[in-house]
C-alpha atoms as an extended CHARMM CRD file, in Angstrom:
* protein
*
       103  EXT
         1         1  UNK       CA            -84.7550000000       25.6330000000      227.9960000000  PROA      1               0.0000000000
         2         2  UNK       CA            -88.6750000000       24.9300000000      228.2080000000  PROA      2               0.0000000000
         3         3  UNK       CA            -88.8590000000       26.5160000000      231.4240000000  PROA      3               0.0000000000
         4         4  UNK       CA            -86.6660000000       29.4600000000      230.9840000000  PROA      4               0.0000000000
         5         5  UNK       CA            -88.6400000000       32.9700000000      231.4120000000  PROA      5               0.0000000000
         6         6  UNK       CA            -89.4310000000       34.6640000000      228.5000000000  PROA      6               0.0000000000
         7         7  UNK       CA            -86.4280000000       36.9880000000      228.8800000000  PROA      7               0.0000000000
         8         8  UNK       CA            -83.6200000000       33.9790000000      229.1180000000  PROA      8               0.0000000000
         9         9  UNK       CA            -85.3620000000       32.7790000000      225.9470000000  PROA      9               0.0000000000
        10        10  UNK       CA            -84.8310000000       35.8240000000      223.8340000000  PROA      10              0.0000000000
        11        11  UNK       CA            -81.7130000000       36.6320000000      225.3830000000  PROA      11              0.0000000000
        12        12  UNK       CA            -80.4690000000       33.2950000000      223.7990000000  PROA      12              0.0000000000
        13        13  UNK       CA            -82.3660000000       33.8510000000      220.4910000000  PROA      13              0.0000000000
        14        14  UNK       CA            -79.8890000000       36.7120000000      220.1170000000  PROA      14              0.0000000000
        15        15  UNK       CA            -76.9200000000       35.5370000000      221.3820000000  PROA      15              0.0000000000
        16        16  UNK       CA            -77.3630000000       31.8250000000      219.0800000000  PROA      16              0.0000000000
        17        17  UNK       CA            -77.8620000000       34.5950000000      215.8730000000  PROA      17              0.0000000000
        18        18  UNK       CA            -74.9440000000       36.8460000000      217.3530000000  PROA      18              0.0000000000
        19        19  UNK       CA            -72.4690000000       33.1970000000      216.9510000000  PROA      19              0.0000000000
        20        20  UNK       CA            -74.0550000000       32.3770000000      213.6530000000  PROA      20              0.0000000000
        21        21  UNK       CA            -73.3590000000       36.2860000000      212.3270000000  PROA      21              0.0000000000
        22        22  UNK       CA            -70.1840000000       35.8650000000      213.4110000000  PROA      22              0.0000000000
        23        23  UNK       CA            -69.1390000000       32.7730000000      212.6880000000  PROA      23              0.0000000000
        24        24  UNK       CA            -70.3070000000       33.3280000000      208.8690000000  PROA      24              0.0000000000
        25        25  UNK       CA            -68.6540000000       36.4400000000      209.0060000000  PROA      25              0.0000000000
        26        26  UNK       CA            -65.3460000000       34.9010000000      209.5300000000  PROA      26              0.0000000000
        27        27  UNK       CA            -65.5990000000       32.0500000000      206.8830000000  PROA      27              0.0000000000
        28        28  UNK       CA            -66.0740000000       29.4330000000      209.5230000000  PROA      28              0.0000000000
        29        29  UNK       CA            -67.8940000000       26.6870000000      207.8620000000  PROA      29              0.0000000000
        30        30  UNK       CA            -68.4740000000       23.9260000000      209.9880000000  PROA      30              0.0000000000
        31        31  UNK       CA            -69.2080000000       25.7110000000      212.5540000000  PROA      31              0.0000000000
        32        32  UNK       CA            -71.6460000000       28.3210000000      211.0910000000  PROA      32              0.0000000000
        33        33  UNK       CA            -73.9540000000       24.9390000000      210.4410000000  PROA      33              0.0000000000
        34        34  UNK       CA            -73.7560000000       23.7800000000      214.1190000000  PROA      34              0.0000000000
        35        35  UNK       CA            -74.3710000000       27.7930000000      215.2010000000  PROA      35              0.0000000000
        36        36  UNK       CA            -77.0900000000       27.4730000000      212.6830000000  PROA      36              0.0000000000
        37        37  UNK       CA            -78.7110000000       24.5000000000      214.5340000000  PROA      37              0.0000000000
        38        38  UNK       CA            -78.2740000000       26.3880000000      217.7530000000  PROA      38              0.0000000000
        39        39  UNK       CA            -80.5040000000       29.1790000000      216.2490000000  PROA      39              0.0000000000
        40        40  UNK       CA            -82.7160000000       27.2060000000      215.0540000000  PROA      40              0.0000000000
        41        41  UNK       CA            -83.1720000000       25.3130000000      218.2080000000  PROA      41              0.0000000000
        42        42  UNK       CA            -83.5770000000       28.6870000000      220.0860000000  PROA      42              0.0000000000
        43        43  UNK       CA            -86.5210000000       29.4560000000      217.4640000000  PROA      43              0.0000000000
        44        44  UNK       CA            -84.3180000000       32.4830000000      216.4310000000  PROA      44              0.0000000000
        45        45  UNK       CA            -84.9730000000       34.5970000000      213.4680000000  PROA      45              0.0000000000
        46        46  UNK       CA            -82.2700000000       33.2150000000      210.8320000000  PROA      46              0.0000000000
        47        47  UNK       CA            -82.0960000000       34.9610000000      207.7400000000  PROA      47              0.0000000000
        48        48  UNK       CA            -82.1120000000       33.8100000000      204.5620000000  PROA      48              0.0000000000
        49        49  UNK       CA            -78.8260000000       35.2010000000      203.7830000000  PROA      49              0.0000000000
        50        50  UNK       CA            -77.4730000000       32.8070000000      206.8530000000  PROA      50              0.0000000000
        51        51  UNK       CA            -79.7380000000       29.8750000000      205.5150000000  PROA      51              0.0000000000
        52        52  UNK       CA            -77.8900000000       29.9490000000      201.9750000000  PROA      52              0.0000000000
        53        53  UNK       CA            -74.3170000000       30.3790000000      203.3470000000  PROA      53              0.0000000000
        54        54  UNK       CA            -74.8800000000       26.7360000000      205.5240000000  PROA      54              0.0000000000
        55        55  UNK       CA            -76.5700000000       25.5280000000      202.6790000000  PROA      55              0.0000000000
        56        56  UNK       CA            -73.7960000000       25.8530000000      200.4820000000  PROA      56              0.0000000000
        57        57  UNK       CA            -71.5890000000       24.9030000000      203.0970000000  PROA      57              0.0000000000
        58        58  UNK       CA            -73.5310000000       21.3840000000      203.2520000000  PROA      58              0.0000000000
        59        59  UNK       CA            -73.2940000000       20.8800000000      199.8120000000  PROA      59              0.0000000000
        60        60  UNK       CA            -69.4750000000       21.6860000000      200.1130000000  PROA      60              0.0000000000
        61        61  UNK       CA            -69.1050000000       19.4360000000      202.9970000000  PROA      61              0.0000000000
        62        62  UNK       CA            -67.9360000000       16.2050000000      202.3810000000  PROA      62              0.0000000000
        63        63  UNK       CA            -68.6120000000       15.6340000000      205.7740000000  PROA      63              0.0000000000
        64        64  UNK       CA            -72.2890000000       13.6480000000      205.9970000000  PROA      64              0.0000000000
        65        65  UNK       CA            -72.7120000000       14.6140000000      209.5290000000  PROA      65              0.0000000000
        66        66  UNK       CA            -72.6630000000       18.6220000000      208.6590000000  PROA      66              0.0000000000
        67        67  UNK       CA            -75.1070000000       17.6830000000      205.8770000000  PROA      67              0.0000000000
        68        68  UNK       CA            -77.8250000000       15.6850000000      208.3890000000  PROA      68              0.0000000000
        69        69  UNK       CA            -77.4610000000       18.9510000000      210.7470000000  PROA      69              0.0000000000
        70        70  UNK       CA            -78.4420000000       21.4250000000      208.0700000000  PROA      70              0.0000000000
        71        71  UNK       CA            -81.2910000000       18.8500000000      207.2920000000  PROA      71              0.0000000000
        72        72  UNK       CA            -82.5440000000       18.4270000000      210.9850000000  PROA      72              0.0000000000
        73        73  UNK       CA            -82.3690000000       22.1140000000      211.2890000000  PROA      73              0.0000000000
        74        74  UNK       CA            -84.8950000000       22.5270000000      208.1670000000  PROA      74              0.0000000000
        75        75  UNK       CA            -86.9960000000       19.5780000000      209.1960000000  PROA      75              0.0000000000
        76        76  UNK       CA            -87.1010000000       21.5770000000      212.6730000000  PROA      76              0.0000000000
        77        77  UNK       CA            -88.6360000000       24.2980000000      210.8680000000  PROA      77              0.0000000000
        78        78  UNK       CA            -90.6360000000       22.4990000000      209.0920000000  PROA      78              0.0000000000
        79        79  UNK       CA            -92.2010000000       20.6580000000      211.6890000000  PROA      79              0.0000000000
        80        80  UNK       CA            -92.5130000000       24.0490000000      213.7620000000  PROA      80              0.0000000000
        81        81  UNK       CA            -94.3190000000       25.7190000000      211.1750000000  PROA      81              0.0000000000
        82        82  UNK       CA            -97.2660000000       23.4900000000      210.4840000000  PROA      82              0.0000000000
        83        83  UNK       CA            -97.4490000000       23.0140000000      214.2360000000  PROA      83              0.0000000000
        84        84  UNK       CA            -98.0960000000       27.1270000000      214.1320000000  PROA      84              0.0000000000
        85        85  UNK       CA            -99.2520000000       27.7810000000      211.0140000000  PROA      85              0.0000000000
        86        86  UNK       CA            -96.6260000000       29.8030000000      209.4040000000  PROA      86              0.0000000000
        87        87  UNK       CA            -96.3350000000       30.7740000000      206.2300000000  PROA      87              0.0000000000
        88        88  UNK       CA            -94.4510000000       27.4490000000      204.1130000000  PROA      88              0.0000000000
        89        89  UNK       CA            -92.9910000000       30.3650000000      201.8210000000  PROA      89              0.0000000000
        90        90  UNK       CA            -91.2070000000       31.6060000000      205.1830000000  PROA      90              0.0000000000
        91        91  UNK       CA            -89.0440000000       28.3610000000      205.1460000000  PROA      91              0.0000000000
        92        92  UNK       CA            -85.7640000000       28.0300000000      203.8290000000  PROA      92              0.0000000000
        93        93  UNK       CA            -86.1840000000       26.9690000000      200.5830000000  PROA      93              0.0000000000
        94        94  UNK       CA            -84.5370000000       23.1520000000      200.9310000000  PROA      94              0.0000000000
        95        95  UNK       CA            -84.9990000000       20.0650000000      199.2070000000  PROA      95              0.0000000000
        96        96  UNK       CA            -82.2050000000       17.4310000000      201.3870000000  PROA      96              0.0000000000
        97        97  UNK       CA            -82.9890000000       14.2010000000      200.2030000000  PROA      97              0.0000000000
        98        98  UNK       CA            -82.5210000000       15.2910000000      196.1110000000  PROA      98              0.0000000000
        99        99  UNK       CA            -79.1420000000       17.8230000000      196.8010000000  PROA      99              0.0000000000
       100       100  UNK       CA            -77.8400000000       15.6880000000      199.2700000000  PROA      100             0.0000000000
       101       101  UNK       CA            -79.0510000000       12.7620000000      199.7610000000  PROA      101             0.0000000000
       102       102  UNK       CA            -79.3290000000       10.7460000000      203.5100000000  PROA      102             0.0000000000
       103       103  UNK       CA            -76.5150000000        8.2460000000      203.0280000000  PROA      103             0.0000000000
């Protein structure tokens, strides 16, 4: 939420990568790729470990909508790290439009 204080925010950074653990952790697939895009949305931490599991799953998926939510979620990054200056070798390391393609 853009006006939620500080504490709401983190408090939902950690509950977004408390669904994503779990939802990894139990082989949900689907899922862990929409959990991921809640993380990512709530400008949590994700690991790299989680990164590669939806990755995979998105090249798994012959489903084109998990695909363009793992590639949103990356572009999010993307787009918050040049607007903040992070680190590019901090992103998850993602090339969409040559693994997956946008079709």
């Amino acid at each position: 939420m853009p006006y939620a204080p500080s504490d709401d925010e983190e408090r939902a950074r950690e509950a977004a990568l408390a669904l994503l653990t779990r939802s990894i952790k139990f082989g949900h697939r689907r899922l862990a790729v929409i959990r991921l895009a809640k993380a990512v949305e709530a400008k949590a931490a994700v690991t790299k470990e989680q990164w590669k599991y939806c990755e995979r799953v998105a090249a798994e998926s012959p489903d084109i909508a998990v695909r363009r939510l793992l590639i949103s979620s990356a572009n999010r990054i993307q787009v918050g790290a040049q607007s903040s200056a992070l680190p590019v070798n901090q992103l998850p390391n993602m090339e969409p439009t040559e693994k997956w393609g946008t079709d």
